[in-house]
Coordinates of C-alpha atoms in Angstrom, one line a residue:
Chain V
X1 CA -18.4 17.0 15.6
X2 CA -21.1 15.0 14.0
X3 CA -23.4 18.3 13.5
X4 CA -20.8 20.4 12.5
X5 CA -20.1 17.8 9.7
X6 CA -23.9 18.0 8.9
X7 CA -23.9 21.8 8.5
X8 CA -20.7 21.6 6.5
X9 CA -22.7 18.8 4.2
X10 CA -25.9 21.2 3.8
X11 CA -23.9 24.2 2.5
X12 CA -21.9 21.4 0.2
X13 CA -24.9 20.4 -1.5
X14 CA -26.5 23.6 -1.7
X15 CA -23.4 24.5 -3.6
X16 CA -23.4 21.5 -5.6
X17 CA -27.4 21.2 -5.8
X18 CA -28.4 24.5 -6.0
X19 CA -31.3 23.1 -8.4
X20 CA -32.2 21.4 -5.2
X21 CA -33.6 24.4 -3.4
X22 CA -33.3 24.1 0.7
X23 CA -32.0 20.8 1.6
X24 CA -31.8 19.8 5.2
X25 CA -30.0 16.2 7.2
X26 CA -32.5 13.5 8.2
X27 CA -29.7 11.1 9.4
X28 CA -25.9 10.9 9.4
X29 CA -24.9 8.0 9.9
X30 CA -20.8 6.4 9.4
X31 CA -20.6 3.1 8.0
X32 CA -18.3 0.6 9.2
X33 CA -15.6 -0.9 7.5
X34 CA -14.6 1.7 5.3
X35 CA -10.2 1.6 6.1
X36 CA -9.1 3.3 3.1
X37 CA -12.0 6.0 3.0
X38 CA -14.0 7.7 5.7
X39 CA -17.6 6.5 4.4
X40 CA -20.9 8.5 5.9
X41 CA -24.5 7.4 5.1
X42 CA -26.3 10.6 4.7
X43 CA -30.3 10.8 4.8
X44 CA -31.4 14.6 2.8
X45 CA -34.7 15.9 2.0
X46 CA -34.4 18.5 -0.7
X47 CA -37.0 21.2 -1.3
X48 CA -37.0 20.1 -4.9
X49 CA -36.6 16.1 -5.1
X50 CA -37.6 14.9 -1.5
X51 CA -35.9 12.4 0.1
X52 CA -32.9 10.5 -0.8
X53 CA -29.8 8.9 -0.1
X54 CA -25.9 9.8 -0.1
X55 CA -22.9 8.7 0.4
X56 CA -19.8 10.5 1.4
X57 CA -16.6 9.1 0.9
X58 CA -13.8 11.2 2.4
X59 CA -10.1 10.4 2.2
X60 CA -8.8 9.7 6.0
X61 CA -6.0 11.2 8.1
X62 CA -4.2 8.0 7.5
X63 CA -5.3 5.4 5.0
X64 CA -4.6 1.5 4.6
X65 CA -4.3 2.0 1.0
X66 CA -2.8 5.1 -0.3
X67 CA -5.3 5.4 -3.6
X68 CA -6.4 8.3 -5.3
X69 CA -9.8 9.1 -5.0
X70 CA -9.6 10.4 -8.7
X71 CA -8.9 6.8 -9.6
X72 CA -12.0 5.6 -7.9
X73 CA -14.6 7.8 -8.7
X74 CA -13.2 7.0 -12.2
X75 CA -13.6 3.8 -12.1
X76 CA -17.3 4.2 -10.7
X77 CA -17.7 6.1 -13.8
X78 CA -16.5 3.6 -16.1
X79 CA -19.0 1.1 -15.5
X80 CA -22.1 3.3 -14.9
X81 CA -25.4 2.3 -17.0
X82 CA -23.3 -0.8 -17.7
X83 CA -23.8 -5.2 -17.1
X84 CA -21.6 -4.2 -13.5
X85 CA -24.3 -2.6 -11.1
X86 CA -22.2 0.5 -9.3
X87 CA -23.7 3.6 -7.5
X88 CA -24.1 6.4 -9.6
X89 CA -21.2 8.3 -9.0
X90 CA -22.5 11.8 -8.5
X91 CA -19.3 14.7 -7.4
X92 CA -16.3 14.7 -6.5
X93 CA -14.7 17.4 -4.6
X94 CA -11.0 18.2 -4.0
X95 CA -11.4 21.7 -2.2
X96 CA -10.3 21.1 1.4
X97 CA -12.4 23.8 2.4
X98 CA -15.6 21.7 2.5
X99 CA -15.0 19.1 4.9
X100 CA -11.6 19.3 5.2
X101 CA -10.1 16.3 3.4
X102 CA -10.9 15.5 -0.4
X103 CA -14.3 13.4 -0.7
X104 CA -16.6 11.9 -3.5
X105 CA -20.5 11.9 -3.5
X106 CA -22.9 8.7 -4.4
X107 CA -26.3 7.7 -4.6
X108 CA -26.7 5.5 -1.9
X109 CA -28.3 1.5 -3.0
X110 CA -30.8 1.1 -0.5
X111 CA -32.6 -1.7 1.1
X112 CA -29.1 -4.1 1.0
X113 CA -26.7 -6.1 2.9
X114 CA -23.0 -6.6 2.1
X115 CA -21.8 -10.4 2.9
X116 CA -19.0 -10.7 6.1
X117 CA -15.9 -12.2 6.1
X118 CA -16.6 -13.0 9.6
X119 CA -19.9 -14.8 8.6
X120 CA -19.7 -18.8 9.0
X121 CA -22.6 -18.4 5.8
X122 CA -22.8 -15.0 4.9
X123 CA -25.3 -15.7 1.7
X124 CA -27.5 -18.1 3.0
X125 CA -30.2 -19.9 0.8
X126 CA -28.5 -16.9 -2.1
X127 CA -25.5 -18.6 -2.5
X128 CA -25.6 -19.9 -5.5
X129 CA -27.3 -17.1 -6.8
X130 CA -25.4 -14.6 -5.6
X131 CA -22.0 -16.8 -6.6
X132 CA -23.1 -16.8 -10.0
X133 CA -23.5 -13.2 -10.8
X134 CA -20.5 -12.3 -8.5
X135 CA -18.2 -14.2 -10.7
X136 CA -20.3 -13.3 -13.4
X137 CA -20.0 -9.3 -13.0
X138 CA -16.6 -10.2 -12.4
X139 CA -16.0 -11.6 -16.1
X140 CA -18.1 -7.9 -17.4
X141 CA -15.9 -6.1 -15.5
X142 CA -12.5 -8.3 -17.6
X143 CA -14.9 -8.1 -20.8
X144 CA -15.2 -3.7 -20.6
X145 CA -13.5 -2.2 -23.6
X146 CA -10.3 -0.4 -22.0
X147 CA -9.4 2.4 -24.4
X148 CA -13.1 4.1 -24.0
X149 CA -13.4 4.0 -20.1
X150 CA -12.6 6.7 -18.2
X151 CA -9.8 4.5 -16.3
X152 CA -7.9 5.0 -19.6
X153 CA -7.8 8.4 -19.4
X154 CA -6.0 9.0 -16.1
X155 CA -3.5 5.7 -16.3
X156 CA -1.2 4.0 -18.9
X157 CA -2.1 1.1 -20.3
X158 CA 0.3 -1.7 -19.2
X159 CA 2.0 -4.2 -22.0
X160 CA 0.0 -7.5 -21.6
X161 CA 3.7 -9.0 -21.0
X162 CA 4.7 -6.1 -18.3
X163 CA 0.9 -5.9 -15.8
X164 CA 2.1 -8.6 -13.7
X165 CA 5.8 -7.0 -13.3
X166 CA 4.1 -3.3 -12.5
X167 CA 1.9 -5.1 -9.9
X168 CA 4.2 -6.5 -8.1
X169 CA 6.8 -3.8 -8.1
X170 CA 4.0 -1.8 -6.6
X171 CA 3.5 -4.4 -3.9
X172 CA 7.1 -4.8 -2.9
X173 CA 7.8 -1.4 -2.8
X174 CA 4.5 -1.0 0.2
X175 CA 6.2 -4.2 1.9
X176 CA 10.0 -1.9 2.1
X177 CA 8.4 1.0 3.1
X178 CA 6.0 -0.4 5.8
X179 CA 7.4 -3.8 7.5
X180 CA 7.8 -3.3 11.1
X181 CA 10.3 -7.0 10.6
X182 CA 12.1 -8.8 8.1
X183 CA 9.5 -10.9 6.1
X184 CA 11.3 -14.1 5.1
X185 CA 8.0 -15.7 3.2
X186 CA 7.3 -12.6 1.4
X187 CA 10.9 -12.1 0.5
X188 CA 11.1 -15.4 -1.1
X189 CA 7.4 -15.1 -2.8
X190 CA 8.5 -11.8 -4.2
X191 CA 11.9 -13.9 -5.7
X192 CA 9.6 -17.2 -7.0
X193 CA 7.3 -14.8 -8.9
X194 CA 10.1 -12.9 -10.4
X195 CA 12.0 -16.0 -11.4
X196 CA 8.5 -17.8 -12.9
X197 CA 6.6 -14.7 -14.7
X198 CA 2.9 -15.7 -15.5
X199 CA 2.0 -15.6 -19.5
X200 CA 1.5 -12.3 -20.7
X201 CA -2.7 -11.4 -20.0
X202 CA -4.9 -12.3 -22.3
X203 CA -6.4 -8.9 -22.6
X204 CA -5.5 -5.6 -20.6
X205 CA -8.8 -5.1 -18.5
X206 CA -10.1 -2.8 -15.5
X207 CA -9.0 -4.8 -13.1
X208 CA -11.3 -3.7 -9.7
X209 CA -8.4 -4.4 -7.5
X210 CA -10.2 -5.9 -4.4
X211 CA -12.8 -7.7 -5.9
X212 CA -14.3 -10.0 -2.7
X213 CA -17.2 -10.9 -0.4
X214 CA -17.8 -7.6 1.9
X215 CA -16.9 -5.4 -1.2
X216 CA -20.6 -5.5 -2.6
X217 CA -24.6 -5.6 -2.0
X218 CA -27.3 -7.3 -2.6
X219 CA -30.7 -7.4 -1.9
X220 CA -33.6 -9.2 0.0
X221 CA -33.9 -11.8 -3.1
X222 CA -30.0 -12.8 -3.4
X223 CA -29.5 -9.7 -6.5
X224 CA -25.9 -8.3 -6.3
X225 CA -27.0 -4.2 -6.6
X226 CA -23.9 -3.1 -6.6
X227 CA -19.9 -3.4 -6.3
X228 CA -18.2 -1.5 -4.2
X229 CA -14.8 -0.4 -3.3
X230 CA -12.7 0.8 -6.4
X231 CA -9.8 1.7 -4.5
X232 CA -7.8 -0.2 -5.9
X233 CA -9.0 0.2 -9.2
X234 CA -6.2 -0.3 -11.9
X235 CA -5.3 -1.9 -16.0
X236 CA -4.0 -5.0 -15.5
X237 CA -4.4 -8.5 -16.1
X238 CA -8.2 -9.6 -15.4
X239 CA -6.6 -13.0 -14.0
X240 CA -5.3 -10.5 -11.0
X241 CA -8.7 -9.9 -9.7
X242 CA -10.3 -13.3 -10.3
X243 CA -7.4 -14.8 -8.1
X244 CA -8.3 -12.5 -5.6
X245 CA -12.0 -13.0 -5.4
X246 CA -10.9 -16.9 -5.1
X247 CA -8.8 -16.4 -2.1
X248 CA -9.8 -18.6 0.8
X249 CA -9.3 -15.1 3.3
X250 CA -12.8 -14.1 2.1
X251 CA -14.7 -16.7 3.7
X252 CA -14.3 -19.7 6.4
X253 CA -15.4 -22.1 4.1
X254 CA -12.7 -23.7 2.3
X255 CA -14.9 -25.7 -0.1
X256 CA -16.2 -22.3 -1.5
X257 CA -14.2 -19.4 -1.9
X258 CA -15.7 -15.9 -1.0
X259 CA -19.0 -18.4 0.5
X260 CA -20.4 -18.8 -2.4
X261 CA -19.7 -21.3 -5.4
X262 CA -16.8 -24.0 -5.5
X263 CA -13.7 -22.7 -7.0
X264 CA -14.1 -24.6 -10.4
X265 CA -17.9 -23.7 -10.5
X266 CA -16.9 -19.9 -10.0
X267 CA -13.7 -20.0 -13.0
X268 CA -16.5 -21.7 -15.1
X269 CA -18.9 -19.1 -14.7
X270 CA -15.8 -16.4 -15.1
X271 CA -15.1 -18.2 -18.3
X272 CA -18.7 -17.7 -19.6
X273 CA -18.9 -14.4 -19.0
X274 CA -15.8 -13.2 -20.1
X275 CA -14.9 -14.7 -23.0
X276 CA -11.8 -15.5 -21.4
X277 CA -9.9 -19.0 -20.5
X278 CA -8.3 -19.0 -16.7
X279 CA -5.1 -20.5 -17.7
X280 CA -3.9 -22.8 -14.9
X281 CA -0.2 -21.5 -14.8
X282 CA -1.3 -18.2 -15.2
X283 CA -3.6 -18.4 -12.2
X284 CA -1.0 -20.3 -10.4
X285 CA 0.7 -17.5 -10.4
X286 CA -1.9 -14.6 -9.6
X287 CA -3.0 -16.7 -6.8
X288 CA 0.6 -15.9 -5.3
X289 CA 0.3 -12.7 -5.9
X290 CA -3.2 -12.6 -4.5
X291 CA -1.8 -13.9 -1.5
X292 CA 1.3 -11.6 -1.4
X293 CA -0.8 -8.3 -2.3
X294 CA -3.0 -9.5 0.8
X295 CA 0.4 -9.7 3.0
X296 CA 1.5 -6.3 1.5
X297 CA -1.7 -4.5 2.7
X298 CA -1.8 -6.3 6.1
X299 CA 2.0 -5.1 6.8
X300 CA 0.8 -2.0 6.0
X301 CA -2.2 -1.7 8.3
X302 CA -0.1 -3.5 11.1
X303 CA 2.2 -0.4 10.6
X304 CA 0.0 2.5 10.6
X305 CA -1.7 1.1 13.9
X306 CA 1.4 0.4 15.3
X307 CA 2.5 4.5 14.7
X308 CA -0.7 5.4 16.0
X309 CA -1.8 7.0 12.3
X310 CA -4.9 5.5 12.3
X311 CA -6.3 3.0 15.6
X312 CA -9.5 2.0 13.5
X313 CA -9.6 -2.1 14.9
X314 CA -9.9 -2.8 11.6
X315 CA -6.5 -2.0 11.2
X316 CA -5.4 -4.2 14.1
X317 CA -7.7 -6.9 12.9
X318 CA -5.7 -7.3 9.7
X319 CA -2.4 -7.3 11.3
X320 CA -3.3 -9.6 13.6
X321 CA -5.3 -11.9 11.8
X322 CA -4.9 -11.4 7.8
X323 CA -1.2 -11.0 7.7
X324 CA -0.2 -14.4 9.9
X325 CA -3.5 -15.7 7.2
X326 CA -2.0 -14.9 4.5
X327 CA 1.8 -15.8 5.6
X328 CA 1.0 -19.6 5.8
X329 CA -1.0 -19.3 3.0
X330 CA 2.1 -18.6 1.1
X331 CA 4.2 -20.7 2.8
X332 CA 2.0 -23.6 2.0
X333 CA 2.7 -22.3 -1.6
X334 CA 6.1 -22.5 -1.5
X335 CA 6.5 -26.2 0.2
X336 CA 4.3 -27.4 -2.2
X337 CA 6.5 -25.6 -5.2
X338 CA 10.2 -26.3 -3.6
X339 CA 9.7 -28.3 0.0
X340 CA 10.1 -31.6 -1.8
X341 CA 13.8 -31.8 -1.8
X342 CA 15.7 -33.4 0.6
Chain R
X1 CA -2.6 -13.6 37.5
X2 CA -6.2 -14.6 38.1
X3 CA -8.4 -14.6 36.8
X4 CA -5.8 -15.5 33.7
X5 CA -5.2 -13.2 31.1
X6 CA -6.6 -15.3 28.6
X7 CA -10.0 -16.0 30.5
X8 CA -10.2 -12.0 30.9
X9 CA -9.7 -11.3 27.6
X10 CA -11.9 -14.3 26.1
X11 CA -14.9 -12.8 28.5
X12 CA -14.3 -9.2 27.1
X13 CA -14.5 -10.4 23.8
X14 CA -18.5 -12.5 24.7
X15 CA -19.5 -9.0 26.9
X16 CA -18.4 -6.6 23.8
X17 CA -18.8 -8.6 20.6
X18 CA -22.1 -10.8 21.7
X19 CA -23.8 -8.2 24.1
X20 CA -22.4 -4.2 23.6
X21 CA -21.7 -4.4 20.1
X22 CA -25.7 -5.8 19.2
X23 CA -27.1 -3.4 21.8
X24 CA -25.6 -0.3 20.1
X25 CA -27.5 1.0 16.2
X26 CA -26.2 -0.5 13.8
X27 CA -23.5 1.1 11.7
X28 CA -19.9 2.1 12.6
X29 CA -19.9 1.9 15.9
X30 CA -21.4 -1.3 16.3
X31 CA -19.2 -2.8 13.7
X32 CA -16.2 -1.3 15.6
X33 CA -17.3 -2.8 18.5
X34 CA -17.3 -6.5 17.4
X35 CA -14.0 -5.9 15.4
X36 CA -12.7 -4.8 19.4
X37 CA -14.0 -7.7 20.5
X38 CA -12.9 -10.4 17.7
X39 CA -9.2 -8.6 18.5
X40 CA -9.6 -9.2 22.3
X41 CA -9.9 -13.2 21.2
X42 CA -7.4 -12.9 19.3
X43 CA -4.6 -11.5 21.5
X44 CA -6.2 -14.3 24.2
X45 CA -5.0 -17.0 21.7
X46 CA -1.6 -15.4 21.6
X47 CA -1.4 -14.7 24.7
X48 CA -0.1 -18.2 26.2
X49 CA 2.0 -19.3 23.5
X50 CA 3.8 -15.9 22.9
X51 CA 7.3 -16.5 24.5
X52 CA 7.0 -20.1 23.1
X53 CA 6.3 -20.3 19.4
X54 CA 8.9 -17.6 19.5
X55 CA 11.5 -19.0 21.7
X56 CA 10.7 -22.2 19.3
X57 CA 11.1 -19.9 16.2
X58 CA 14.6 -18.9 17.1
X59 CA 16.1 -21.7 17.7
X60 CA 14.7 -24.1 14.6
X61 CA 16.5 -20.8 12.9
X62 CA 19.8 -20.8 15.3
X63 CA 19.9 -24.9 14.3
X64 CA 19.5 -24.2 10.6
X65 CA 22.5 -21.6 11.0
X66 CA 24.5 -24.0 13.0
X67 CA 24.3 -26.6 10.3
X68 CA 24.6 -24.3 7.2
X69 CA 27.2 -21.7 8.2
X70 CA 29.9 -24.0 6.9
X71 CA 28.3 -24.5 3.6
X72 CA 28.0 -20.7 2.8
X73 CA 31.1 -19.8 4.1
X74 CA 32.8 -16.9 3.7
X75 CA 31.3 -13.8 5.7
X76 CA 27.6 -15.3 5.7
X77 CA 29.2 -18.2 6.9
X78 CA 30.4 -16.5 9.9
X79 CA 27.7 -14.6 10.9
X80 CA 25.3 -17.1 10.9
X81 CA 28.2 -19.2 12.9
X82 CA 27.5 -16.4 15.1
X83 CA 24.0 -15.7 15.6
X84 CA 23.6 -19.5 16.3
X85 CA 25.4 -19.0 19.4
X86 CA 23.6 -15.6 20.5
X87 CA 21.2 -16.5 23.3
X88 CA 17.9 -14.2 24.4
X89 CA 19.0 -12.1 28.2
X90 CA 15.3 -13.3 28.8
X91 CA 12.0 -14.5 27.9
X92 CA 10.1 -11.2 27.7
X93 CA 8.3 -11.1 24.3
X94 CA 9.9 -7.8 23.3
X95 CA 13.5 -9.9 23.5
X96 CA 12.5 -12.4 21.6
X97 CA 11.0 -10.5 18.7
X98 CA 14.7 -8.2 18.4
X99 CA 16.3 -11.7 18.5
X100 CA 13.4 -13.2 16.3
X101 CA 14.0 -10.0 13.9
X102 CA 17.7 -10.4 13.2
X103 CA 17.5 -14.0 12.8
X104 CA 14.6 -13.7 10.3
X105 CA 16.7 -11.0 8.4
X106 CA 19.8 -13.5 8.2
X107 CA 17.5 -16.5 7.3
X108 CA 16.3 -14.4 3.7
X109 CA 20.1 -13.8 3.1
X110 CA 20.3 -17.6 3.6
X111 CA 17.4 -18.2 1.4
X112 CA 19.0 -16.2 -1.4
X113 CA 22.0 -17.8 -1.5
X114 CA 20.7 -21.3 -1.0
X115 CA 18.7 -20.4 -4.3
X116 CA 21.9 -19.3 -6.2
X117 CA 24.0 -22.0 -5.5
X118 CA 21.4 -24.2 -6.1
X119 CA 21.3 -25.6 -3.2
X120 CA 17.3 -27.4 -3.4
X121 CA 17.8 -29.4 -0.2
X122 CA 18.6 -26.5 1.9
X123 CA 15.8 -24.3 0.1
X124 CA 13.3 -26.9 0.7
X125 CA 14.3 -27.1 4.4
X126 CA 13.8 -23.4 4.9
X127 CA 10.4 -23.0 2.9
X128 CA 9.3 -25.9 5.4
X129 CA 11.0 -24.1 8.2
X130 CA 8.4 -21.3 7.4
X131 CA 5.9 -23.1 7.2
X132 CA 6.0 -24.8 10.3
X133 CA 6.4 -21.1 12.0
X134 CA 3.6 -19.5 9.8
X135 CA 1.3 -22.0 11.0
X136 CA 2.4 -21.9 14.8
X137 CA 1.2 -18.1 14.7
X138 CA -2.6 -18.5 13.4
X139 CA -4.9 -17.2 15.3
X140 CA -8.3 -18.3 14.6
X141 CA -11.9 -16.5 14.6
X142 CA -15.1 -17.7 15.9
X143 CA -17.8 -19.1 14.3
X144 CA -20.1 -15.8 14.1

């Protein structure tokens, strides 16, 4: 399987690459983690341009997060030569005939590490570093001018007073469609963020959608080189993504979300670097929705290893541990906001 | 069974994730491997206490019911009068979740109406009914 997928990536890129001259596999390689893309690490030496890196990112059979890869490669796009260190985003390819599924192409960052959610201390001695341009980026990414990204160009921009409503709309819906039981905590989330809308945003931003530890490298020296993972990628409310990135899933330390800063170190630093204030009811709110979004993705995986569409253990992983994770976490939520009375 | 189920699977999870999954190249497989073995652990922890946080699940909510279903009334009255006094056939894990299922179902219709009648004390005693079963069903990773 694996060589006929290298044959079929040699006549790709002579297709694409044809300036290239003879190209020819030194390694194939798939890279772990990947449950809304298939991702392969390809090795190539070209006749003309030597040795370099790819990366092949091919819609699955079955995905965790039904995305287009349009959206993503877009979004790569949008922040290329830009504050926001991506992979340069190189082709993307929706003829099935290639490798049988639709796929993008990047230059692969080499020589880098992406952080574990699994990892007691995934940054070690970088912590700090790393936590201050991770929330940093974060506030470039909310700072990008909207209209002239290529984002724009294949989605509407939301209302500032609508984003949160569209989100969550989208997030309910996955919950109907995929719970395998009746979800009493999410049910009554989805009814306390109805019932207590957050402020309209601030500004309409690319909003990367899953914005966390695992979702981006860095280097020997603690240097974020790139973020990863634009599935997700959407116009929303900036406030959406720095709730997510402050969720305690993303790391077992409590004390600092994601491993890295405290959470009021990391909103500073956010702040800073995106002109923007983190309004506390605002981020109330998103934090909800963080949680909630979580749960909706978790339900989903839970279902599509449960039909047998795709048995990756990720998939089983986050049914088994992210969705009860992220349950409590909104349960905690709502004692603290109604379990008072008696 | 012995060795227990829960030993077994704790043991899978040190030979795959600490020995198998290092010993293979790094990259998909390996990572695959771990995940595999971080899921064995987890199903260990569950493995005990399945029929029990569930069995305890259903009835806090067949209590709830008892005491609410005069309140509400009506035809949520009575069917929450009557899933209080459903008992499981058994105590296979399968039986409880259907039970577990239709209960949870009735508890949001519960929820909602508690919420539009106003009713604060018996919202707060269901959001703290959740919260005491969300956190009976963590499961918990090792240090790595």
């Amino acid at each position: 399987m694996s060589g006929d997928l290298e044959a079929r990536i040699v006549r790709y890129l002579a297709h694409r690459m044809p300036e290239a001259g003879r190209v020819s596999v030194l390694a194939l390689s798939r890279i772990h983690g990947g449950a809304s893309r298939e991702t392969f690490r390809v090795r190539i030496d070209a006749e003309r341009g030597g040795i370099r890196g790819l990366i092949f990112r091919r819609d699955p059979v079955s995905t965790l997060i039904e995305t287009e890869r349009e959206i993503e490669f877009a979004a790569y796009r949008s922040f290329m030569d830009s504050a926001v260190p991506v992979p340069a985003a190189l082709f993307l390819e929706r003829d099935l005939d290639w490798l049988e599924r639709p796929f993008f192409v990047m230059e692969e960052v080499e020589g880098c590490t992406a952080g574990s959610i699994l990892a007691a201390d995934p940054y070690g001695a970088h912590r700090r570093k790393i936590g201050e341009q991770f929330f940093s980026i974060l506030g470039a990414i909310a700072k990008r001018d909207v209209a002239s990204s290529d984002l724009a160009r294949r989605m509407t921009v939301p209302d500032p007073g609508s984003a949160w409503r569209l989100e969550l709309d989208k997030w309910e819906k996955v919950i109907d469609e995929d719970e395998l039981e009746p979800q009493p905590i999410a049910r009554a989330a989805i009814r306390w963020m109805r019932a207590n809308p957050p402020p309209p945003a601030a500004r309409v931003s690319i909003v990367h959608g899953d914005y966390r530890t695992g979702n981006f490298l860095f280097d020997g020296t603690g240097t974020i080189r790139a973020i990863l993972d634009w599935e997700m990628a959407h116009l929303g409310d900036p406030l959406e993504d720095l709730a997510w990135a402050l969720d305690p899933l993303w790391s077992s330390d409590r004390a600092h979300p994601g491993g890295m800063l405290t959470r009021e170190e990391a909103i500073a630093v956010w702040e800073k670097a995106s002109g923007l204030k983190a309004d506390a009811k605002a981020l109330r709110w998103w934090s909800m929705f963080a949680s909630f979004k979580g749960l909706a993705i978790w339900i989903s995986s839970a279902k599509e290893f449960q039909a047998g569409t795709n048995t990756d253990p990720v998939m089983a992983f986050s049914g088994i541990y992210c969705l009860p994770f992220h349950n409590k976490r909104l349960a905690d939520m709502l004692v603290e906001l109604k379990g008072g009375a008696r | 069974m012995k060795p227990s189920p829960d030993l077994v699977l704790n043991q899978a999870f040190a030979k795959i994730a600490m020995e198998m999954g290092p010993a293979l190249p790094a990259g998909y497989g390996q990572g695959s491997a771990t995940t595999t073995g971080v899921l064995l652990l987890l199903v260990a922890q569950e493995f005990n206490r399945a029929a029990d946080i569930r069995a305890k699940e259903n009835s806090a909510m067949r209590t709830l019911f008892t005491e609410a279903a005069a309140a509400a009334g009506g035809d949520l009255g009575a069917r929450l009068k009557a899933a209080a006094g459903e008992r499981e056939a058994d105590l296979n894990v399968a039986t409880l979740d259907k039970a577990n299922a239709a209960l949870k179902a009735l508890l949001i219709e519960l929820h909602t109406h508690a919420e539009r009648a106003g009713d604060a004390a018996l919202e707060a005693r269901i959001v703290r009914l959740m919260a005491e079963a969300a956190a009976a069903r963590q499961v918990f990773l090792p240090a790595m």
